[in-house]
Structures are given as C-alpha cells and as structure tokens.
PDB file of C-alpha atoms and ligand atoms in Angstrom:
ATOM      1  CA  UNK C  29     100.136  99.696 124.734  1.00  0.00           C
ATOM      2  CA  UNK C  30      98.742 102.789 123.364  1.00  0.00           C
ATOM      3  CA  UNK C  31      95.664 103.726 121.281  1.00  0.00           C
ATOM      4  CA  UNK C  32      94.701 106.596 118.927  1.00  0.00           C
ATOM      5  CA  UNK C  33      94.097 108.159 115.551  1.00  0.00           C
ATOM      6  CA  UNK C  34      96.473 106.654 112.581  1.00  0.00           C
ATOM      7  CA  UNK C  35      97.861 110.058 112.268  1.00  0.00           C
ATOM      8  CA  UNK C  36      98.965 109.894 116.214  1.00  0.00           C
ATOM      9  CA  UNK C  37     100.159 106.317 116.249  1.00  0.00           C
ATOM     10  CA  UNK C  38     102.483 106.668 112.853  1.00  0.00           C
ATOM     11  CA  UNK C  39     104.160 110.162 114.714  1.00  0.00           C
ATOM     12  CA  UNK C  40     104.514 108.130 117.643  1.00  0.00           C
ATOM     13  CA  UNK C  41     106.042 105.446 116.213  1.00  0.00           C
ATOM     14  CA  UNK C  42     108.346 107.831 113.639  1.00  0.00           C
ATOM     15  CA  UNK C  43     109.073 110.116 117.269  1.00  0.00           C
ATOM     16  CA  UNK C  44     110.157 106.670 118.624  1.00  0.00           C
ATOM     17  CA  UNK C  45     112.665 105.951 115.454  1.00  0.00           C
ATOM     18  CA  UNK C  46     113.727 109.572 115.794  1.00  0.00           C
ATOM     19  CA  UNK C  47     114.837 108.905 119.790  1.00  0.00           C
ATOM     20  CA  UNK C  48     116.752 105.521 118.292  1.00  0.00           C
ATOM     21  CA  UNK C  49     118.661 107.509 115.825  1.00  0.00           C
ATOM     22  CA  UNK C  50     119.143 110.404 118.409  1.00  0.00           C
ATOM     23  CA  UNK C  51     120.902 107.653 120.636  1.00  0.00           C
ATOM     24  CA  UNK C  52     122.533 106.019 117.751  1.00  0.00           C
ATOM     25  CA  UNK C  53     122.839 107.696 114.603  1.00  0.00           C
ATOM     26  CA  UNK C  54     124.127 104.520 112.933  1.00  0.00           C
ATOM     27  CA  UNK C  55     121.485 102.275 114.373  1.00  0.00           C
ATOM     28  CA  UNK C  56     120.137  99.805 112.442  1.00  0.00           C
ATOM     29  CA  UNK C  57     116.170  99.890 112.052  1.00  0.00           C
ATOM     30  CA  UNK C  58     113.756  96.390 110.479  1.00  0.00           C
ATOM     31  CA  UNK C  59     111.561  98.073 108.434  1.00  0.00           C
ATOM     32  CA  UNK C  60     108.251  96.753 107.173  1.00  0.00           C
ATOM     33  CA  UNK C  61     106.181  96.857 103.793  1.00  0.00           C
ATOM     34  CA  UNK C  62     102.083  97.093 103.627  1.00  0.00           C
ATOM     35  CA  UNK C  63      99.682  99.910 104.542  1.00  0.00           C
ATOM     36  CA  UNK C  64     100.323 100.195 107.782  1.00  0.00           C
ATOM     37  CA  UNK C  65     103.602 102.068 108.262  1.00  0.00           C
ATOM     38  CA  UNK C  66     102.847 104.393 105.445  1.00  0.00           C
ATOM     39  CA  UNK C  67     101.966 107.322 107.965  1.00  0.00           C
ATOM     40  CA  UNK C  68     105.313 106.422 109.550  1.00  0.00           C
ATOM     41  CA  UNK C  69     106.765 106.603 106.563  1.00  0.00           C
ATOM     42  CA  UNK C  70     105.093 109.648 105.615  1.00  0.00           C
ATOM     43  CA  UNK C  71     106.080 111.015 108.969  1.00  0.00           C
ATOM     44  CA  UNK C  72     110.017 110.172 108.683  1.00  0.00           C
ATOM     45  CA  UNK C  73     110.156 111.874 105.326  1.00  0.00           C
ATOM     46  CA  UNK C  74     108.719 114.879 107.059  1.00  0.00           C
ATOM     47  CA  UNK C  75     111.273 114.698 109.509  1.00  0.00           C
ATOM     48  CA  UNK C  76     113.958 115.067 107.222  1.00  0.00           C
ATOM     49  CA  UNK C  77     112.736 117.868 104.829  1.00  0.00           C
ATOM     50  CA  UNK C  78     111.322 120.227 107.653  1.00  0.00           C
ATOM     51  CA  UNK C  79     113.352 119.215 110.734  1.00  0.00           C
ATOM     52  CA  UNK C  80     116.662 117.978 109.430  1.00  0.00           C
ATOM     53  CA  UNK C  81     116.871 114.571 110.859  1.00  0.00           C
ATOM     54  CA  UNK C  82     119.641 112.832 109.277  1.00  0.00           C
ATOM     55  CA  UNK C  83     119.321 109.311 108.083  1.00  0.00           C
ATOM     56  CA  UNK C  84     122.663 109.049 106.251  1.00  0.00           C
ATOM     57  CA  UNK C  85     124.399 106.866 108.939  1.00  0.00           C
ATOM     58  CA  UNK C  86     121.080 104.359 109.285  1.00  0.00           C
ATOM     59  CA  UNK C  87     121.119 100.889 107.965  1.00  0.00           C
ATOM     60  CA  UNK C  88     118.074  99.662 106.736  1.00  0.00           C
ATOM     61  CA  UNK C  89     117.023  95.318 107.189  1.00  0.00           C
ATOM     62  CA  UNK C  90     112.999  95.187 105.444  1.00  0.00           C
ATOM     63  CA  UNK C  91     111.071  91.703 106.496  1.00  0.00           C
ATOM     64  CA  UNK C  92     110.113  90.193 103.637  1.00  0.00           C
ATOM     65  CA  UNK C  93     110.091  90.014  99.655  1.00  0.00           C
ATOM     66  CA  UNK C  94     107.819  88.295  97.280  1.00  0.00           C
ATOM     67  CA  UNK C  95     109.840  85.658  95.194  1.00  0.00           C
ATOM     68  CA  UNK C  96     109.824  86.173  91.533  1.00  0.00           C
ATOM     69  CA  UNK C  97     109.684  90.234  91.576  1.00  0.00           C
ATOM     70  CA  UNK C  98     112.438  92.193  91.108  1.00  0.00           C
ATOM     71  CA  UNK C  99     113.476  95.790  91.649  1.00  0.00           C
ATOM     72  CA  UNK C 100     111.738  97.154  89.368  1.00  0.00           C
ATOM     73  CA  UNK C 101     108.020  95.271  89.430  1.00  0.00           C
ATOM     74  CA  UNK C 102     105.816  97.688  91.015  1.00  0.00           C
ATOM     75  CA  UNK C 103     104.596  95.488  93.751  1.00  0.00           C
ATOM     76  CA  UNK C 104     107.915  93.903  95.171  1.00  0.00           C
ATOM     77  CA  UNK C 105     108.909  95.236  98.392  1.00  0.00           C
ATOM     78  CA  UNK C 106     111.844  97.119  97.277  1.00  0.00           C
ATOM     79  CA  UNK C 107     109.981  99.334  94.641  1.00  0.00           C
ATOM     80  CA  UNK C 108     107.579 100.022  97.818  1.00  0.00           C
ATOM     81  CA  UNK C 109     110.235 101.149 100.031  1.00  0.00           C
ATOM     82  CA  UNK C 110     112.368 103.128  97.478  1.00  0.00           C
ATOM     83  CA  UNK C 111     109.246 105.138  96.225  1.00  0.00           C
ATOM     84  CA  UNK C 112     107.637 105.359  99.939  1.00  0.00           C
ATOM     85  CA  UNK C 113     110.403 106.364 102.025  1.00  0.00           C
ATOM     86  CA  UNK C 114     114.359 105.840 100.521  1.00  0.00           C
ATOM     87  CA  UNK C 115     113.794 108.617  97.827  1.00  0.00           C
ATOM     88  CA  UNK C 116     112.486 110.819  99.799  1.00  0.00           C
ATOM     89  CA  UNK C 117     115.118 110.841 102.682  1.00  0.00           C
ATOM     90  CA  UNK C 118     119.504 110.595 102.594  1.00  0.00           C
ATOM     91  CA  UNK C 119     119.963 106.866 103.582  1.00  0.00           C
ATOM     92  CA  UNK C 120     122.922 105.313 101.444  1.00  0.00           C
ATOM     93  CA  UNK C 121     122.149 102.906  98.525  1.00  0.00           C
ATOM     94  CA  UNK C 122     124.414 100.485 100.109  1.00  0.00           C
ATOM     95  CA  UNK C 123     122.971 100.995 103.407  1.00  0.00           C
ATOM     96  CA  UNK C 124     119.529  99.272 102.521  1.00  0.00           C
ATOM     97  CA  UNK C 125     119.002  95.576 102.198  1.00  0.00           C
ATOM     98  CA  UNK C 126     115.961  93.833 101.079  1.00  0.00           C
ATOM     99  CA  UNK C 127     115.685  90.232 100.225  1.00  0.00           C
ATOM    100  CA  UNK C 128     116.191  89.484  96.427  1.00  0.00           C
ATOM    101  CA  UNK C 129     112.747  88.721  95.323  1.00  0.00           C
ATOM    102  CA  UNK C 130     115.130  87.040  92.048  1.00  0.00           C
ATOM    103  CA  UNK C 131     118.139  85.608  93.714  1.00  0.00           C
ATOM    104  CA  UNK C 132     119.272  81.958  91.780  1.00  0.00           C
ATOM    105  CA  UNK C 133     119.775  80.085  95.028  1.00  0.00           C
ATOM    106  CA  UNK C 134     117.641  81.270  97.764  1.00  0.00           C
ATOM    107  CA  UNK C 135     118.593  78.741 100.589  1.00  0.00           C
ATOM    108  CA  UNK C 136     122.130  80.821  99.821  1.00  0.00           C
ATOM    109  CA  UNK C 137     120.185  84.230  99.982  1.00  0.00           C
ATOM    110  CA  UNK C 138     118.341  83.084 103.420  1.00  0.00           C
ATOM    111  CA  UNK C 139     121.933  82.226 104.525  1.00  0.00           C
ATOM    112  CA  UNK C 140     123.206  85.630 102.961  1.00  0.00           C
ATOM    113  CA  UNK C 141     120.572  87.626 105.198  1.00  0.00           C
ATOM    114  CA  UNK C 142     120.704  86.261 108.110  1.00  0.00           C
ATOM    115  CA  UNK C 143     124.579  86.653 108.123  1.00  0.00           C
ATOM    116  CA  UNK C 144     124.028  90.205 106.858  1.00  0.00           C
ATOM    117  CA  UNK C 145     122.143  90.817 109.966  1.00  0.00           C
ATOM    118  CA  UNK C 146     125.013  90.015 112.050  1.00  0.00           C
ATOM    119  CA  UNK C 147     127.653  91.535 110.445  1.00  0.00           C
ATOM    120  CA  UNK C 148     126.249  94.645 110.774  1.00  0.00           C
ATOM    121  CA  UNK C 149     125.391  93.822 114.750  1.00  0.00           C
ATOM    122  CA  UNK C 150     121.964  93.099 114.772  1.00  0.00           C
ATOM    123  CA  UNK C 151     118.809  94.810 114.624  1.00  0.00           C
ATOM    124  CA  UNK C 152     117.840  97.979 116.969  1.00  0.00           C
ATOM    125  CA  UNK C 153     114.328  98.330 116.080  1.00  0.00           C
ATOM    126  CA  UNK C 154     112.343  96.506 114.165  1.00  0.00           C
ATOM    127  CA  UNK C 155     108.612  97.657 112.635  1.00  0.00           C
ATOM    128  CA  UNK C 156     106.132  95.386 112.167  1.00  0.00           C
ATOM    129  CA  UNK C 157     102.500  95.120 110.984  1.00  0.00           C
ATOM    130  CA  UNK C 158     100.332  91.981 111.589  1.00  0.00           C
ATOM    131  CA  UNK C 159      98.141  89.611 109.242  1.00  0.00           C
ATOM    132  CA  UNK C 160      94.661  89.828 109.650  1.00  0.00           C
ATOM    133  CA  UNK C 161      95.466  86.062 110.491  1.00  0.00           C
ATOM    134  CA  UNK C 162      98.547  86.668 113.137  1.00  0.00           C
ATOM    135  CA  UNK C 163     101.761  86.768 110.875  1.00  0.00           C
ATOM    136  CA  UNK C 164     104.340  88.726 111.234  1.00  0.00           C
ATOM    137  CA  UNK C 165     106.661  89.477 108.289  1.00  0.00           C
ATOM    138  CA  UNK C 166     105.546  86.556 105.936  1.00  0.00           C
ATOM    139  CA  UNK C 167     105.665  83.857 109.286  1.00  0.00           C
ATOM    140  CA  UNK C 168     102.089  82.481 108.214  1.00  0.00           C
ATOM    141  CA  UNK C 169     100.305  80.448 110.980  1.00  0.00           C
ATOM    142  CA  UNK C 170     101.846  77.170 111.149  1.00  0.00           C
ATOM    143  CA  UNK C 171     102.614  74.053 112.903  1.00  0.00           C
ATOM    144  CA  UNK C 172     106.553  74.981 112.884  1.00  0.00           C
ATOM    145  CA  UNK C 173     108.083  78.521 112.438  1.00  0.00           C
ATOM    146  CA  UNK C 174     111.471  79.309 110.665  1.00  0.00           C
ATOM    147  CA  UNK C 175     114.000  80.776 113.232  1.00  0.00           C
ATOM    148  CA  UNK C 176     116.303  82.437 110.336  1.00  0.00           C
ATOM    149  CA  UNK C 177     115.390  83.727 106.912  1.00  0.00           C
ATOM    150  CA  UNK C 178     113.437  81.397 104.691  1.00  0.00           C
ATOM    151  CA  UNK C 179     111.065  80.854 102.306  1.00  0.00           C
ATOM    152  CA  UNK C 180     107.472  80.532 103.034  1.00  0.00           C
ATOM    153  CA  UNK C 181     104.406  79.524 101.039  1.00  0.00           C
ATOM    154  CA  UNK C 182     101.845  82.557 101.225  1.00  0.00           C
ATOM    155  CA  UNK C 183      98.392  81.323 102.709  1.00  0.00           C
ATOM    156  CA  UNK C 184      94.660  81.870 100.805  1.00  0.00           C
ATOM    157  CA  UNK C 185      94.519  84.489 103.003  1.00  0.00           C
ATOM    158  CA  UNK C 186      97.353  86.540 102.432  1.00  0.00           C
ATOM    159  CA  UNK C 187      96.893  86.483  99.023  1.00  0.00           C
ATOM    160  CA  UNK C 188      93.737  87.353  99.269  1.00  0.00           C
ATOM    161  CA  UNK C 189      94.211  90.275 101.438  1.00  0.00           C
ATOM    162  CA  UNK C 190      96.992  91.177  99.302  1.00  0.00           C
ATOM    163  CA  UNK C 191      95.552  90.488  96.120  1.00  0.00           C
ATOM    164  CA  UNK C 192      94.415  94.383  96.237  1.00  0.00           C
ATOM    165  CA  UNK C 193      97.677  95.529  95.606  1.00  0.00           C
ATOM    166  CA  UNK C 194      97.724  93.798  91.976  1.00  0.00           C
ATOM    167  CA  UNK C 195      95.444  93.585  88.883  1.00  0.00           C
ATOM    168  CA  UNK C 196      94.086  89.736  89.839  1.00  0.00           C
ATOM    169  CA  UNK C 197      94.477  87.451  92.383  1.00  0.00           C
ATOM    170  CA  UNK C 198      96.331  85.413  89.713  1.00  0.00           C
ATOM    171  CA  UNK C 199      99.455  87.494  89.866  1.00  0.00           C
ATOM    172  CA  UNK C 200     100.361  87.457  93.802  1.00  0.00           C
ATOM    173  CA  UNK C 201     103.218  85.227  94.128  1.00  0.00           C
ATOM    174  CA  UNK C 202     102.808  82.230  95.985  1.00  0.00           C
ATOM    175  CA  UNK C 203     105.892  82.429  97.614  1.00  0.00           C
ATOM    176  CA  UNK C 204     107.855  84.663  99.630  1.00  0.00           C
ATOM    177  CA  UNK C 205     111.429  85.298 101.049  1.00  0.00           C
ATOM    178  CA  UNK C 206     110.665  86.684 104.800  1.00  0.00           C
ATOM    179  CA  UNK C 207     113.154  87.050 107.935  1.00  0.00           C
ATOM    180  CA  UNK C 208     112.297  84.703 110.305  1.00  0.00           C
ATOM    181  CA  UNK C 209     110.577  84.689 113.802  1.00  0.00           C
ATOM    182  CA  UNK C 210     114.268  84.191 115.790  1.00  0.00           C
ATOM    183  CA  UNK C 211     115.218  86.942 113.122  1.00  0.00           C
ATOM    184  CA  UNK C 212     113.108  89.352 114.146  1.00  0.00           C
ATOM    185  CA  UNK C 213     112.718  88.058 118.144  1.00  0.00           C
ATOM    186  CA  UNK C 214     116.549  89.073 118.008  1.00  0.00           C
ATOM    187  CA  UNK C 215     115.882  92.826 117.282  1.00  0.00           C
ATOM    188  CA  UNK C 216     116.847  94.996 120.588  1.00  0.00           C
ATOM    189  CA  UNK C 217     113.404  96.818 120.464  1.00  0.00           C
ATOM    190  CA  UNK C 218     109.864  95.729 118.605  1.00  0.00           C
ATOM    191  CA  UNK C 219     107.087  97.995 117.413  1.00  0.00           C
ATOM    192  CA  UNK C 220     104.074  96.399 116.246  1.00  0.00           C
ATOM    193  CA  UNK C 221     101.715  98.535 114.787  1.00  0.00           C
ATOM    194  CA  UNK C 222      97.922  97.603 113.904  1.00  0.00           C
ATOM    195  CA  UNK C 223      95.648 100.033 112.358  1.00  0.00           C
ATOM    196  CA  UNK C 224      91.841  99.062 110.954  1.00  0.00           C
ATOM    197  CA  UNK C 225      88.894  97.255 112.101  1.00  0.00           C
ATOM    198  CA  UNK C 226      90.186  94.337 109.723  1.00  0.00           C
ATOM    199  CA  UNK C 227      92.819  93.897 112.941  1.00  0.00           C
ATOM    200  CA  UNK C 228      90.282  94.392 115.595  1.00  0.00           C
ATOM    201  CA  UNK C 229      89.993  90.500 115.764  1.00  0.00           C
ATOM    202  CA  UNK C 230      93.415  89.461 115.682  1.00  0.00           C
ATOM    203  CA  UNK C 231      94.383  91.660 118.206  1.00  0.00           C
ATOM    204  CA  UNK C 232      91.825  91.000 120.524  1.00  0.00           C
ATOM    205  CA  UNK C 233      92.892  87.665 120.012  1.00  0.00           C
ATOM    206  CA  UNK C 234      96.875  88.133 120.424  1.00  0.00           C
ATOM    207  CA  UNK C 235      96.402  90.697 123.912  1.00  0.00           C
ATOM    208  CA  UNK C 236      93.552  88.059 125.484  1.00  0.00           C
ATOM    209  CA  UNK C 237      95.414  85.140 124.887  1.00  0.00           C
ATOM    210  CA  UNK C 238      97.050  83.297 128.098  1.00  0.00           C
ATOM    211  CA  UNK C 239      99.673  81.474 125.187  1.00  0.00           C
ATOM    212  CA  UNK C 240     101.792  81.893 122.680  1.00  0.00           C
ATOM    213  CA  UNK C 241     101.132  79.379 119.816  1.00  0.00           C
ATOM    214  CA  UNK C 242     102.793  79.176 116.305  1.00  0.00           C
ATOM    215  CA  UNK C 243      98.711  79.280 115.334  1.00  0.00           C
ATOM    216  CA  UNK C 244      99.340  83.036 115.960  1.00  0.00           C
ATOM    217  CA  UNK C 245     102.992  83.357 115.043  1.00  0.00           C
ATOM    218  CA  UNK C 246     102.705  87.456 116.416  1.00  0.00           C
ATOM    219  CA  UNK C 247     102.040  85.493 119.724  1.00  0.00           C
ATOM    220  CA  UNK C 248     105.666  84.839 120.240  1.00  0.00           C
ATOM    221  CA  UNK C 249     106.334  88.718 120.646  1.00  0.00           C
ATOM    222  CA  UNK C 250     104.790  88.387 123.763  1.00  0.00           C
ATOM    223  CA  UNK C 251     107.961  86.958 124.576  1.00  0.00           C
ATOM    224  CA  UNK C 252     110.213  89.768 123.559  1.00  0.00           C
ATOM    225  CA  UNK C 253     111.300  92.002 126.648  1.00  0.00           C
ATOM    226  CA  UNK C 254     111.374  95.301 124.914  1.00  0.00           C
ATOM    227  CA  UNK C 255     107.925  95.255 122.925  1.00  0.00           C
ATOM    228  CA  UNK C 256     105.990  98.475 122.554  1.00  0.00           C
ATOM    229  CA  UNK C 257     102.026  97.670 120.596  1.00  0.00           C
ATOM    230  CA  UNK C 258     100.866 100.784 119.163  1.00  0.00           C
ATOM    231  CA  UNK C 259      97.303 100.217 118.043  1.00  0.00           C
ATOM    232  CA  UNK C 260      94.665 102.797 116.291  1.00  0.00           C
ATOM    233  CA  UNK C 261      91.143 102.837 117.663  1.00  0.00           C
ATOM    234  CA  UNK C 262      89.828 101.011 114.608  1.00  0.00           C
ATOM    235  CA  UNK C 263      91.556  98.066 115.508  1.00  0.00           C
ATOM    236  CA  UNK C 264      90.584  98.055 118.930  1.00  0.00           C
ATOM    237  CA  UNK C 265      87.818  96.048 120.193  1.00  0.00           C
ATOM    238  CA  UNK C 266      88.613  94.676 123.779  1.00  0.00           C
TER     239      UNK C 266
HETATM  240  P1  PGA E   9      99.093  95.710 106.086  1.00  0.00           P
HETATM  241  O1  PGA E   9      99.864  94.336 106.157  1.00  0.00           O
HETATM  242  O2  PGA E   9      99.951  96.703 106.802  1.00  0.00           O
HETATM  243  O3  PGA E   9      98.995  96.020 104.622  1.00  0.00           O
HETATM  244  O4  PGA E   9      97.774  95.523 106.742  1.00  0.00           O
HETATM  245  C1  PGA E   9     100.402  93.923 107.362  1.00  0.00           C
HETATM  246  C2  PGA E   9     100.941  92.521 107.243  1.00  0.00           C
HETATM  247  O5  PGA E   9     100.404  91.729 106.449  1.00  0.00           O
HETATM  248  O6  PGA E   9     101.874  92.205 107.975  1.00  0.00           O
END
C-alpha cells in the first residue's frame, strides 16, 4: 500500500501503466471512469505529448456503462474516456471497447464482452476506483455478485453520489452495464486507487476487515495475488 498527495498517487499509478506498456507494448489495460483516475489520466496524456510514450499498440477494456446513454450523451462513460484521455493520446479507434450503454439485447452484449475479453487474452492491468459504499466497477453491495458482465441496478447511493455529474438526480440511469467481479478478479495485475475523505471510511473498512463479504464487493480483491492499493492521505484514516 502506499499513501500521498493525488498528484503523487495518479504519477504513480500512470509510472506503473508506463512499466506495463514498457514490458508489453500491446498489453491490454481495464480502465475506469469517475474522478478518481483523472490525474492518471491527466498524467498518461502527459506522457505522450512530452515523453513520447506510445499507446498505439494498447487495447483498451473500461468497467462499466450506464444503460440508456450513448456515445454521444455527455455523461456516458465513453464520452468521458474519449474527451479525458483517447483524444488526447494515439490508441486506435478499434482498439477501445466500452460497453454499449444502447445495445438491443444486452444479455447478448454481456456475452459479447466477456468473450471480447478473451479473445484478446485477457486483461493485464486493470484500474479501479471504489464506491463510497465498497463497489467496484458498478458490483453494488449485494447478497450475490455477477462473475461475467451483467447488468446491475444502481443503488440510492450511487446515484446519489453520482447524481453530481448531471442536472437532477432524476436523470442518472438506474441501470448499468458493468464487467463483473470474476471479470475483473481475472486481470493479471489490480490497481485500486482511492482518493478523498469521502473514502476514508470504506477503506478503513476494506484494509481492517478479517473477511471478504459480497457486503463489500472491493473485499474480494483481497483475494487477488497481484493487488497494488494506492491511497491519497485524504482517504486515509487508520
Ligand atoms: P469516483 O467513483 O472515482 O468518482 O469517486 C469511483 C467509483 O464509484 O467506483
């Protein structure tokens, strides 16, 4: 585990995507939506203009996508990660693979994903942010978590913490499209990344705890044998 400022943690994390791609320029990389990675982001795009890294062999897998919002609404996922991070660097258009926040049959665009994932050999690093109540991607707390890609109603509490993103609370979809827990427990490496004293809890919570519980579905990374936790100091409180 390490600690610092948000500027430190996102280099560290982008330094840590940098030695991936170093080792494997064609490595695949889970990326993740939300305001956590977006000094990573930030970070990667620098890395590209100023030091040359070259991101035109990477393959991109994000986590999640709102159902109902396509390309083009400002707050689905892939809007986010075109105007954050794919415009700004030289990844391939048909290297980058979000959910479809509009597919017609979604059990066929769970199915789609998850066999996506495969084809292309799995995931080498996967980013990740938490919930302020323990999810990972869109995995809310439940009695039963999803092991592939599926769809997921949104709790009051992600759409209230999310709900500052839109105009009203009225407009976050209900529902979501996320990878699931085996999804992402399948990635070679995991980075999870919590910044803000809105974490503080949660994580206190996740590095205490003697169990892993589907209460907490970040608990089962405690599982994963390649897991680094990079928090900031504002969401640390041990
Ligand atoms: P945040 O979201 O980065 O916007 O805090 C994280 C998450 O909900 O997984």
């Amino acid at each position: 585990m390490v600690k610092g400022s948000y500027e430190l943690a996102s280099k560290l994390v982008a330094d840590m995507i940098r030695d991936e791609l170093e080792k494997k320029p064609n490595m695949i990389l889970g990326l993740a939506t939300g305001s956590t990675p977006l000094g990573v982001y930030k970070e990667l795009i620098r890395l590209h203009k100023e030091e040359g890294v070259d991101f035109s062999n990477i393959t991109t897998f994000n986590l999640d996508e709102y159902v109902g919002l396509g390309k083009d609404h400002p707050q689905s996922y892939y809007y986010y990660m075109r105007n954050i991070l794919f415009n700004h660097i030289n990844i391939r258009e048909e290297n980058i693979f979000i959910q479809d926040g509009k597919a017609e049959d979604f059990n066929r665009e769970c199915e789609r994903y998850d066999e996506l994932i495969k084809e292309k050999g799995g995931i080498d690093l996967q980013i990740l942010g938490i919930g302020e109540n323990g999810h990972i991607a869109f995995n809310e707390p439940a009695d039963k978590l999803s092991v592939g890609t599926c769809i997921v109603q949104l709790t009051d509490s992600t759409i209230n913490v999310n709900s500052r993103f839109f105009d009203s609370i009225e407009e976050v979809p209900k529902t979501a499209i996320t990878m699931g827990i085996g999804s992402i427990m399948q990635a070679k490496k995991i980075i999870l990344m919590a910044d803000g004293e809105k974490k503080a809890d949660i994580m206190k919570k996740l590095l205490e705890s003697k169990y892993i519980s589907t209460d907490i579905p970040a608990s089962l990374l405690l599982l994963h044998q390649d897991l680094t936790i990079v928090l900031t100091r504002s969401a640390y409180k041990l």
